Structure formats: C-alpha cells, structure tokens
PDB file of C-alpha atoms in Angstrom:
ATOM      1  CA  MET H   1      12.616  18.028  20.794  1.00 47.00           C
ATOM      2  CA  ASN H   2      13.767  14.357  20.232  1.00 57.00           C
ATOM      3  CA  ASN H   3      10.945  11.820  19.331  1.00 56.00           C
ATOM      4  CA  LEU H   4      11.121  10.360  22.970  1.00 60.00           C
ATOM      5  CA  SER H   5      10.285  13.611  24.769  1.00 69.00           C
ATOM      6  CA  PHE H   6       7.349  14.469  22.325  1.00 76.00           C
ATOM      7  CA  ILE H   7       5.760  11.012  22.963  1.00 78.00           C
ATOM      8  CA  GLU H   8       6.427  11.326  26.796  1.00 79.00           C
ATOM      9  CA  LYS H   9       4.557  15.037  26.516  1.00 81.00           C
ATOM     10  CA  LEU H  10       1.869  13.433  24.487  1.00 80.00           C
ATOM     11  CA  LEU H  11       1.191  10.656  26.888  1.00 82.00           C
ATOM     12  CA  ASP H  12       1.621  12.872  29.841  1.00 77.00           C
ATOM     13  CA  GLY H  13       2.544   9.889  32.218  1.00 80.00           C
ATOM     14  CA  ALA H  14      -0.054   7.733  30.824  1.00 83.00           C
ATOM     15  CA  GLY H  15       0.851   4.190  30.207  1.00 88.00           C
ATOM     16  CA  VAL H  16       0.352   2.195  26.802  1.00 91.00           C
ATOM     17  CA  GLU H  17      -1.496  -1.520  26.603  1.00 93.00           C
ATOM     18  CA  PHE H  18      -1.260  -3.363  23.654  1.00 94.00           C
ATOM     19  CA  LYS H  19      -4.605  -5.220  23.252  1.00 94.00           C
ATOM     20  CA  THR H  20      -5.640  -7.755  20.733  1.00 94.00           C
ATOM     21  CA  ILE H  21      -7.852  -6.824  17.996  1.00 94.00           C
ATOM     22  CA  ASP H  22     -10.997  -8.792  19.146  1.00 92.00           C
ATOM     23  CA  THR H  23     -11.085  -6.929  22.188  1.00 93.00           C
ATOM     24  CA  VAL H  24     -11.478  -3.508  20.710  1.00 94.00           C
ATOM     25  CA  PHE H  25     -13.178  -4.502  17.648  1.00 94.00           C
ATOM     26  CA  ASP H  26     -16.397  -6.542  16.535  1.00 93.00           C
ATOM     27  CA  ILE H  27     -15.174  -8.472  13.452  1.00 94.00           C
ATOM     28  CA  PHE H  28     -17.182  -9.451  10.496  1.00 94.00           C
ATOM     29  CA  ALA H  29     -16.681 -11.262   7.348  1.00 92.00           C
ATOM     30  CA  GLY H  30     -18.369 -10.236   4.190  1.00 92.00           C
ATOM     31  CA  GLY H  31     -21.178 -12.143   2.479  1.00 91.00           C
ATOM     32  CA  ASP H  32     -22.569 -13.069  -1.007  1.00 93.00           C
ATOM     33  CA  VAL H  33     -23.745 -10.413  -3.227  1.00 92.00           C
ATOM     34  CA  PRO H  34     -27.318  -9.583  -2.715  1.00 91.00           C
ATOM     35  CA  LYS H  35     -28.309 -10.498  -6.161  1.00 88.00           C
ATOM     36  CA  GLU H  36     -31.999  -9.925  -5.546  1.00 91.00           C
ATOM     37  CA  SER H  37     -31.442  -6.451  -4.620  1.00 94.00           C
ATOM     38  CA  PHE H  38     -28.573  -5.382  -6.697  1.00 95.00           C
ATOM     39  CA  SER H  39     -27.854  -2.386  -9.017  1.00 95.00           C
ATOM     40  CA  GLU H  40     -24.666  -1.283 -11.048  1.00 94.00           C
ATOM     41  CA  ILE H  41     -25.520   2.399 -10.729  1.00 95.00           C
ATOM     42  CA  PRO H  42     -26.909   4.173  -7.602  1.00 95.00           C
ATOM     43  CA  THR H  43     -30.361   4.870  -7.843  1.00 95.00           C
ATOM     44  CA  GLU H  44     -33.362   6.127  -5.527  1.00 94.00           C
ATOM     45  CA  GLU H  45     -33.969   2.652  -4.165  1.00 94.00           C
ATOM     46  CA  PHE H  46     -30.361   1.144  -4.396  1.00 95.00           C
ATOM     47  CA  LYS H  47     -27.972   3.766  -2.703  1.00 95.00           C
ATOM     48  CA  ILE H  48     -26.168   1.568  -0.280  1.00 96.00           C
ATOM     49  CA  PRO H  49     -22.446   0.910  -1.532  1.00 96.00           C
ATOM     50  CA  ILE H  50     -21.773  -2.671  -1.928  1.00 96.00           C
ATOM     51  CA  LEU H  51     -17.937  -2.979  -1.065  1.00 96.00           C
ATOM     52  CA  SER H  52     -15.101  -5.552  -2.237  1.00 93.00           C
ATOM     53  CA  ASN H  53     -11.526  -5.933  -1.566  1.00 92.00           C
ATOM     54  CA  GLY H  54     -10.603  -3.692  -4.357  1.00 89.00           C
ATOM     55  CA  ILE H  55      -8.220  -0.412  -3.637  1.00 91.00           C
ATOM     56  CA  GLY H  56      -9.845   2.783  -3.852  1.00 87.00           C
ATOM     57  CA  ASP H  57     -12.776   3.162  -6.307  1.00 87.00           C
ATOM     58  CA  ARG H  58     -12.197  -0.351  -7.579  1.00 91.00           C
ATOM     59  CA  ALA H  59     -13.477  -1.310  -4.246  1.00 93.00           C
ATOM     60  CA  LEU H  60     -17.015  -0.496  -5.156  1.00 95.00           C
ATOM     61  CA  TYR H  61     -18.775  -3.448  -6.725  1.00 95.00           C
ATOM     62  CA  GLY H  62     -22.664  -2.021  -7.009  1.00 96.00           C
ATOM     63  CA  TRP H  63     -25.325  -0.774  -5.069  1.00 96.00           C
ATOM     64  CA  THR H  64     -28.081  -2.285  -2.848  1.00 96.00           C
ATOM     65  CA  ASP H  65     -30.968  -1.276  -0.758  1.00 95.00           C
ATOM     66  CA  LYS H  66     -29.953  -2.473   2.773  1.00 94.00           C
ATOM     67  CA  ALA H  67     -26.565  -1.949   4.655  1.00 95.00           C
ATOM     68  CA  LYS H  68     -24.918  -4.718   6.538  1.00 95.00           C
ATOM     69  CA  ILE H  69     -22.861  -2.546   8.381  1.00 96.00           C
ATOM     70  CA  GLU H  70     -24.357   0.549   9.793  1.00 95.00           C
ATOM     71  CA  LYS H  71     -21.717   2.043  12.043  1.00 95.00           C
ATOM     72  CA  PRO H  72     -18.321   3.535  10.543  1.00 96.00           C
ATOM     73  CA  SER H  73     -15.662   0.683  10.592  1.00 96.00           C
ATOM     74  CA  LEU H  74     -12.208  -0.413   8.865  1.00 97.00           C
ATOM     75  CA  THR H  75     -12.353  -2.866   5.908  1.00 96.00           C
ATOM     76  CA  ILE H  76      -9.343  -5.224   5.355  1.00 95.00           C
ATOM     77  CA  SER H  77      -8.995  -7.005   2.163  1.00 94.00           C
ATOM     78  CA  ALA H  78      -8.921 -10.682   2.790  1.00 92.00           C
ATOM     79  CA  ARG H  79      -7.630 -12.000  -0.691  1.00 90.00           C
ATOM     80  CA  GLY H  80      -5.703 -10.218  -3.636  1.00 88.00           C
ATOM     81  CA  THR H  81      -4.383  -7.146  -2.078  1.00 89.00           C
ATOM     82  CA  ILE H  82      -4.133  -8.777   1.494  1.00 92.00           C
ATOM     83  CA  GLY H  83      -4.375  -6.373   4.338  1.00 93.00           C
ATOM     84  CA  TRP H  84      -5.199  -3.392   2.323  1.00 94.00           C
ATOM     85  CA  THR H  85      -6.974  -1.134   4.977  1.00 95.00           C
ATOM     86  CA  ASN H  86      -9.802   1.313   4.148  1.00 95.00           C
ATOM     87  CA  PHE H  87     -11.768   3.780   6.167  1.00 96.00           C
ATOM     88  CA  VAL H  88     -15.503   3.838   5.838  1.00 96.00           C
ATOM     89  CA  ASP H  89     -17.916   6.123   7.424  1.00 94.00           C
ATOM     90  CA  LYS H  90     -21.081   5.570   5.879  1.00 95.00           C
ATOM     91  CA  PRO H  91     -23.542   2.572   5.813  1.00 96.00           C
ATOM     92  CA  PHE H  92     -22.288  -0.117   3.478  1.00 97.00           C
ATOM     93  CA  PHE H  93     -22.716  -3.787   2.443  1.00 96.00           C
ATOM     94  CA  PRO H  94     -19.521  -5.870   2.618  1.00 96.00           C
ATOM     95  CA  ILE H  95     -19.042  -9.028   0.178  1.00 94.00           C
ATOM     96  CA  VAL H  96     -16.768 -12.080   0.145  1.00 88.00           C
ATOM     97  CA  ARG H  97     -13.112 -11.356   0.509  1.00 89.00           C
ATOM     98  CA  LEU H  98     -13.448  -8.445   2.663  1.00 94.00           C
ATOM     99  CA  LEU H  99     -13.158  -8.393   6.617  1.00 95.00           C
ATOM    100  CA  VAL H 100     -14.842  -5.565   8.577  1.00 96.00           C
ATOM    101  CA  LEU H 101     -13.916  -4.247  12.195  1.00 96.00           C
ATOM    102  CA  THR H 102     -16.300  -1.999  13.813  1.00 95.00           C
ATOM    103  CA  PRO H 103     -15.103  -0.402  16.926  1.00 94.00           C
ATOM    104  CA  LYS H 104     -16.192  -0.916  20.673  1.00 90.00           C
ATOM    105  CA  ASN H 105     -16.264   1.639  23.217  1.00 84.00           C
ATOM    106  CA  GLY H 106     -12.918   3.450  24.016  1.00 83.00           C
ATOM    107  CA  LEU H 107     -11.509   3.517  20.415  1.00 93.00           C
ATOM    108  CA  ASN H 108     -11.032   6.288  17.925  1.00 95.00           C
ATOM    109  CA  LEU H 109     -11.707   4.659  14.819  1.00 96.00           C
ATOM    110  CA  LYS H 110      -9.342   7.196  12.811  1.00 96.00           C
ATOM    111  CA  TYR H 111      -6.592   6.251  15.228  1.00 96.00           C
ATOM    112  CA  ALA H 112      -7.081   2.645  14.723  1.00 96.00           C
ATOM    113  CA  TYR H 113      -6.973   3.290  10.887  1.00 96.00           C
ATOM    114  CA  TYR H 114      -3.561   4.981  11.129  1.00 96.00           C
ATOM    115  CA  PHE H 115      -2.252   2.038  13.180  1.00 96.00           C
ATOM    116  CA  MET H 116      -3.854  -0.619  11.212  1.00 95.00           C
ATOM    117  CA  LYS H 117      -2.201   1.025   7.726  1.00 95.00           C
ATOM    118  CA  THR H 118       1.328   0.689   9.268  1.00 95.00           C
ATOM    119  CA  ILE H 119       0.681  -3.354   9.507  1.00 94.00           C
ATOM    120  CA  GLU H 120      -1.361  -3.961   6.409  1.00 92.00           C
ATOM    121  CA  ASN H 121       1.667  -5.545   4.691  1.00 90.00           C
ATOM    122  CA  SER H 122       2.915  -7.820   7.707  1.00 89.00           C
ATOM    123  CA  TYR H 123       0.160 -10.324   7.847  1.00 88.00           C
ATOM    124  CA  ARG H 124       1.009 -14.117   7.971  1.00 85.00           C
ATOM    125  CA  VAL H 125      -0.836 -15.588   5.316  1.00 85.00           C
ATOM    126  CA  PRO H 126      -0.486 -19.653   4.948  1.00 81.00           C
ATOM    127  CA  PRO H 127       1.421 -20.177   1.460  1.00 77.00           C
ATOM    128  CA  ALA H 128      -0.864 -23.453   0.714  1.00 77.00           C
ATOM    129  CA  GLY H 129      -3.721 -22.988  -1.423  1.00 79.00           C
ATOM    130  CA  ILE H 130      -5.307 -19.746  -2.178  1.00 84.00           C
ATOM    131  CA  PRO H 131      -3.584 -17.076   0.064  1.00 87.00           C
ATOM    132  CA  GLN H 132      -6.266 -15.422   2.131  1.00 89.00           C
ATOM    133  CA  LEU H 133      -6.809 -13.752   5.474  1.00 91.00           C
ATOM    134  CA  THR H 134      -9.390 -14.984   7.767  1.00 90.00           C
ATOM    135  CA  LYS H 135     -11.042 -13.769  11.027  1.00 89.00           C
ATOM    136  CA  PRO H 136      -9.026 -16.506  13.271  1.00 89.00           C
ATOM    137  CA  MET H 137      -5.808 -14.779  11.807  1.00 89.00           C
ATOM    138  CA  LEU H 138      -6.534 -11.470  13.262  1.00 89.00           C
ATOM    139  CA  LYS H 139      -6.507 -12.712  16.891  1.00 82.00           C
ATOM    140  CA  ASP H 140      -2.894 -12.268  17.519  1.00 83.00           C
ATOM    141  CA  VAL H 141      -2.554  -8.838  16.112  1.00 92.00           C
ATOM    142  CA  ARG H 142      -2.376  -6.103  19.003  1.00 94.00           C
ATOM    143  CA  ILE H 143      -2.994  -2.435  18.765  1.00 95.00           C
ATOM    144  CA  PRO H 144      -1.556   0.004  21.430  1.00 94.00           C
ATOM    145  CA  ILE H 145      -4.000   1.694  23.756  1.00 94.00           C
ATOM    146  CA  PRO H 146      -3.086   4.742  25.514  1.00 93.00           C
ATOM    147  CA  CYS H 147      -4.276   5.118  29.337  1.00 91.00           C
ATOM    148  CA  PRO H 148      -6.585   2.111  28.858  1.00 90.00           C
ATOM    149  CA  GLU H 149      -7.612   2.637  32.486  1.00 90.00           C
ATOM    150  CA  ASN H 150      -9.258   6.004  31.949  1.00 90.00           C
ATOM    151  CA  LEU H 151     -11.526   5.953  28.913  1.00 91.00           C
ATOM    152  CA  GLU H 152     -11.819   9.749  28.765  1.00 91.00           C
ATOM    153  CA  LYS H 153      -8.142  10.427  28.789  1.00 91.00           C
ATOM    154  CA  SER H 154      -7.289   7.582  26.422  1.00 92.00           C
ATOM    155  CA  LEU H 155      -9.751   9.133  23.912  1.00 93.00           C
ATOM    156  CA  GLU H 156      -8.278  12.242  24.482  1.00 92.00           C
ATOM    157  CA  ILE H 157      -4.895  11.102  23.451  1.00 92.00           C
ATOM    158  CA  GLN H 158      -5.868   9.145  20.474  1.00 93.00           C
ATOM    159  CA  THR H 159      -7.727  12.252  19.145  1.00 94.00           C
ATOM    160  CA  LYS H 160      -4.408  14.255  19.669  1.00 92.00           C
ATOM    161  CA  ILE H 161      -2.520  11.638  17.411  1.00 92.00           C
ATOM    162  CA  VAL H 162      -5.252  11.594  14.830  1.00 94.00           C
ATOM    163  CA  GLY H 163      -5.140  15.403  14.514  1.00 94.00           C
ATOM    164  CA  ILE H 164      -1.304  15.347  14.078  1.00 92.00           C
ATOM    165  CA  LEU H 165      -1.635  12.507  11.450  1.00 94.00           C
ATOM    166  CA  ASP H 166      -4.543  14.156   9.413  1.00 94.00           C
ATOM    167  CA  THR H 167      -2.464  17.509   9.426  1.00 94.00           C
ATOM    168  CA  PHE H 168       0.478  15.409   7.791  1.00 93.00           C
ATOM    169  CA  SER H 169      -1.938  13.610   5.374  1.00 92.00           C
ATOM    170  CA  THR H 170      -3.473  16.907   4.294  1.00 93.00           C
ATOM    171  CA  MET H 171      -0.034  18.431   3.473  1.00 95.00           C
ATOM    172  CA  ILE H 172       1.079  15.207   1.693  1.00 94.00           C
ATOM    173  CA  ALA H 173      -2.336  15.317  -0.474  1.00 92.00           C
ATOM    174  CA  GLU H 174      -1.587  19.074  -1.178  1.00 94.00           C
ATOM    175  CA  LEU H 175       2.163  18.043  -2.113  1.00 94.00           C
ATOM    176  CA  ALA H 176       1.148  15.193  -4.528  1.00 93.00           C
ATOM    177  CA  ILE H 177      -1.550  17.873  -6.345  1.00 94.00           C
ATOM    178  CA  GLU H 178       1.188  20.207  -6.477  1.00 95.00           C
ATOM    179  CA  LEU H 179       3.753  17.846  -7.965  1.00 94.00           C
ATOM    180  CA  SER H 180       1.212  16.551 -10.621  1.00 95.00           C
ATOM    181  CA  SER H 181       0.785  20.134 -11.738  1.00 95.00           C
ATOM    182  CA  ARG H 182       4.386  20.574 -11.938  1.00 96.00           C
ATOM    183  CA  LYS H 183       4.770  17.483 -14.255  1.00 95.00           C
ATOM    184  CA  LYS H 184       2.094  18.482 -16.522  1.00 95.00           C
ATOM    185  CA  GLN H 185       3.546  22.034 -16.786  1.00 96.00           C
ATOM    186  CA  TYR H 186       6.981  20.568 -17.446  1.00 95.00           C
ATOM    187  CA  ASN H 187       5.560  18.127 -20.327  1.00 95.00           C
ATOM    188  CA  TYR H 188       3.567  21.072 -21.781  1.00 93.00           C
ATOM    189  CA  TYR H 189       6.458  23.244 -22.019  1.00 92.00           C
ATOM    190  CA  ARG H 190       8.964  20.448 -22.996  1.00 92.00           C
ATOM    191  CA  ASN H 191       6.627  19.686 -26.179  1.00 90.00           C
ATOM    192  CA  GLN H 192       6.358  23.407 -26.900  1.00 87.00           C
ATOM    193  CA  LEU H 193      10.134  23.914 -26.838  1.00 87.00           C
ATOM    194  CA  LEU H 194      10.984  20.915 -28.933  1.00 88.00           C
ATOM    195  CA  SER H 195       7.914  20.517 -31.448  1.00 86.00           C
ATOM    196  CA  PHE H 196       9.238  23.350 -33.721  1.00 85.00           C
ATOM    197  CA  LYS H 197       5.766  23.060 -35.264  1.00 78.00           C
ATOM    198  CA  ASP H 198       5.990  26.782 -36.734  1.00 75.00           C
ATOM    199  CA  GLY H 199       9.944  27.108 -36.607  1.00 72.00           C
ATOM    200  CA  ASP H 200      12.181  27.236 -39.659  1.00 82.00           C
ATOM    201  CA  VAL H 201      14.337  24.025 -38.914  1.00 87.00           C
ATOM    202  CA  GLU H 202      15.681  20.895 -40.363  1.00 88.00           C
ATOM    203  CA  TRP H 203      14.619  17.436 -39.512  1.00 88.00           C
ATOM    204  CA  ASN H 204      17.487  14.890 -39.714  1.00 91.00           C
ATOM    205  CA  THR H 205      17.677  11.314 -38.960  1.00 92.00           C
ATOM    206  CA  LEU H 206      19.632   9.841 -36.063  1.00 90.00           C
ATOM    207  CA  GLY H 207      21.604   7.674 -38.499  1.00 88.00           C
ATOM    208  CA  ASN H 208      23.034  10.927 -40.087  1.00 91.00           C
ATOM    209  CA  LEU H 209      23.958  12.380 -36.540  1.00 91.00           C
ATOM    210  CA  ALA H 210      25.494   9.740 -34.816  1.00 90.00           C
ATOM    211  CA  GLU H 211      27.015   6.218 -35.092  1.00 86.00           C
ATOM    212  CA  ASN H 212      25.202   3.443 -33.686  1.00 79.00           C
ATOM    213  CA  LEU H 213      27.442   0.922 -32.057  1.00 73.00           C
ATOM    214  CA  ASP H 214      25.783  -2.290 -31.007  1.00 69.00           C
ATOM    215  CA  SER H 215      27.634  -3.544 -27.762  1.00 63.00           C
ATOM    216  CA  LYS H 216      26.864  -7.142 -28.698  1.00 60.00           C
ATOM    217  CA  ARG H 217      28.875  -6.843 -31.902  1.00 54.00           C
ATOM    218  CA  LYS H 218      32.069  -7.885 -30.158  1.00 56.00           C
ATOM    219  CA  PRO H 219      31.167  -9.833 -27.194  1.00 58.00           C
ATOM    220  CA  ILE H 220      34.181 -10.280 -24.527  1.00 63.00           C
ATOM    221  CA  THR H 221      33.725 -13.262 -22.412  1.00 67.00           C
ATOM    222  CA  SER H 222      34.229 -13.106 -18.623  1.00 65.00           C
ATOM    223  CA  GLY H 223      37.398 -14.960 -18.853  1.00 66.00           C
ATOM    224  CA  LEU H 224      38.979 -12.517 -21.375  1.00 68.00           C
ATOM    225  CA  ARG H 225      38.022  -9.293 -19.291  1.00 70.00           C
ATOM    226  CA  ASP H 226      41.087  -7.649 -18.083  1.00 75.00           C
ATOM    227  CA  ALA H 227      40.388  -5.960 -14.255  1.00 78.00           C
ATOM    228  CA  GLY H 228      40.176  -2.086 -14.500  1.00 81.00           C
ATOM    229  CA  GLU H 229      38.062   0.827 -13.767  1.00 84.00           C
ATOM    230  CA  ILE H 230      36.237   1.118 -16.937  1.00 77.00           C
ATOM    231  CA  PRO H 231      32.578   0.066 -16.824  1.00 74.00           C
TER     232      PRO H 231
END
C-alpha cells in the first residue's frame, strides 16, 4: 500500500484545511520570574514548575505556588533554541523567552505537537539584533486540520494519526535504549579483551613497533603534483 492510498484511507473522503495558528490556539508569552514566590527545589508550597526555553530537563527553571497556564499546552522556545517545541500536560508557569500555545476546541494537542515538531527549524527570524521568535511571527504559520466542517470526525482522524505516531515514538525510544545497552556492552568487552590486567604479555612502545612518517616533512605544492589515482 503506497503512502497516498494510506492517507486516503485514513481521511475516508474528508478534506484538509490549513488554518492559521491563532484560529486553533490561544497564544501567550512567558512573563517574569515570580521572585516573591520562588523555590529552586519543589516543596509542599512551591510545586508548580517554572519553565524556560531550555531543552528537556534544562527547561526547568524552578518552582512556584501558582500556575499561569492550567490547561495542557505546547511551549515554543522564543530565543536560543528557537522553535523547539515541547508538550506540557500539567499546570506550569512560563517565563520570558517562551511562547505558549493552548488549543481551542476541535484540536487534539498531541496531533498539533507532532505537526509543530516538523516545522520547529523553519521559523523565519529577523537577523538584526537578538534573534527571537515573537507572537506576531506565528500568525502566518498554518496547521492542517482534517475534516474541519465535522468536529467529531476531525478529532477521530487526528486521534488515529496520534496513535500511529505514538507507536513509532515508542519503538524509537525502545531502540535507543537497546542501542545504548549494546554500546555499553561493547565498551565493557573491548576493555576486558584489551586490558590484559592478568595476562602474561609484554607492553611495547609504538616507536618500537611502527615508523612514524610525518606527512608535513616533504610538502608538495599544488603546482608540483602530478595527476593520478593515488590519494
């Protein structure tokens, strides 16, 4: 089954409309750090994460006592790693250099997340001054909405797409873990096989075993080189 027929089967005759970001999201900009209610570690009082524009664990700036964003949302880095998109499903407090996209009705947030990840390196940021992404710069970004005239069917299609991509994401994560384990295993046995800690071997210097030829000893200028097949 080719890709086209797969997509056609998934859409089941429904059309797709590209809508601007502001029609499917409420967009917010991060604010200042709440210095009056801030903790570097989570406590019983301060347990709302403060998020910045960092990637992964580096996005966690600290903790506060009141969330600014209550609903599951997407965050987009506005400086530094411009465009980096993250999925946040718990209340949080965004600070400067971070844009927040909270979905309106008719949008599966995970579906939107997968799409926004495909464009996170393509934002056009003015080169003058400090490069940064702003709310107005998002106005021309468009997201594909399947079957927009039928909310129930649209969400059903979006959910199916999310299910497929979630499956692949899980597989990739499992393969990454497996690859990491194999690398550790390889390093362990390589070190065991080549350390000879308990073996009766002789250690020798490279100088006794090989001739060191310095390629810079006899330089050949480009004008003196003869054409040939020797690299």
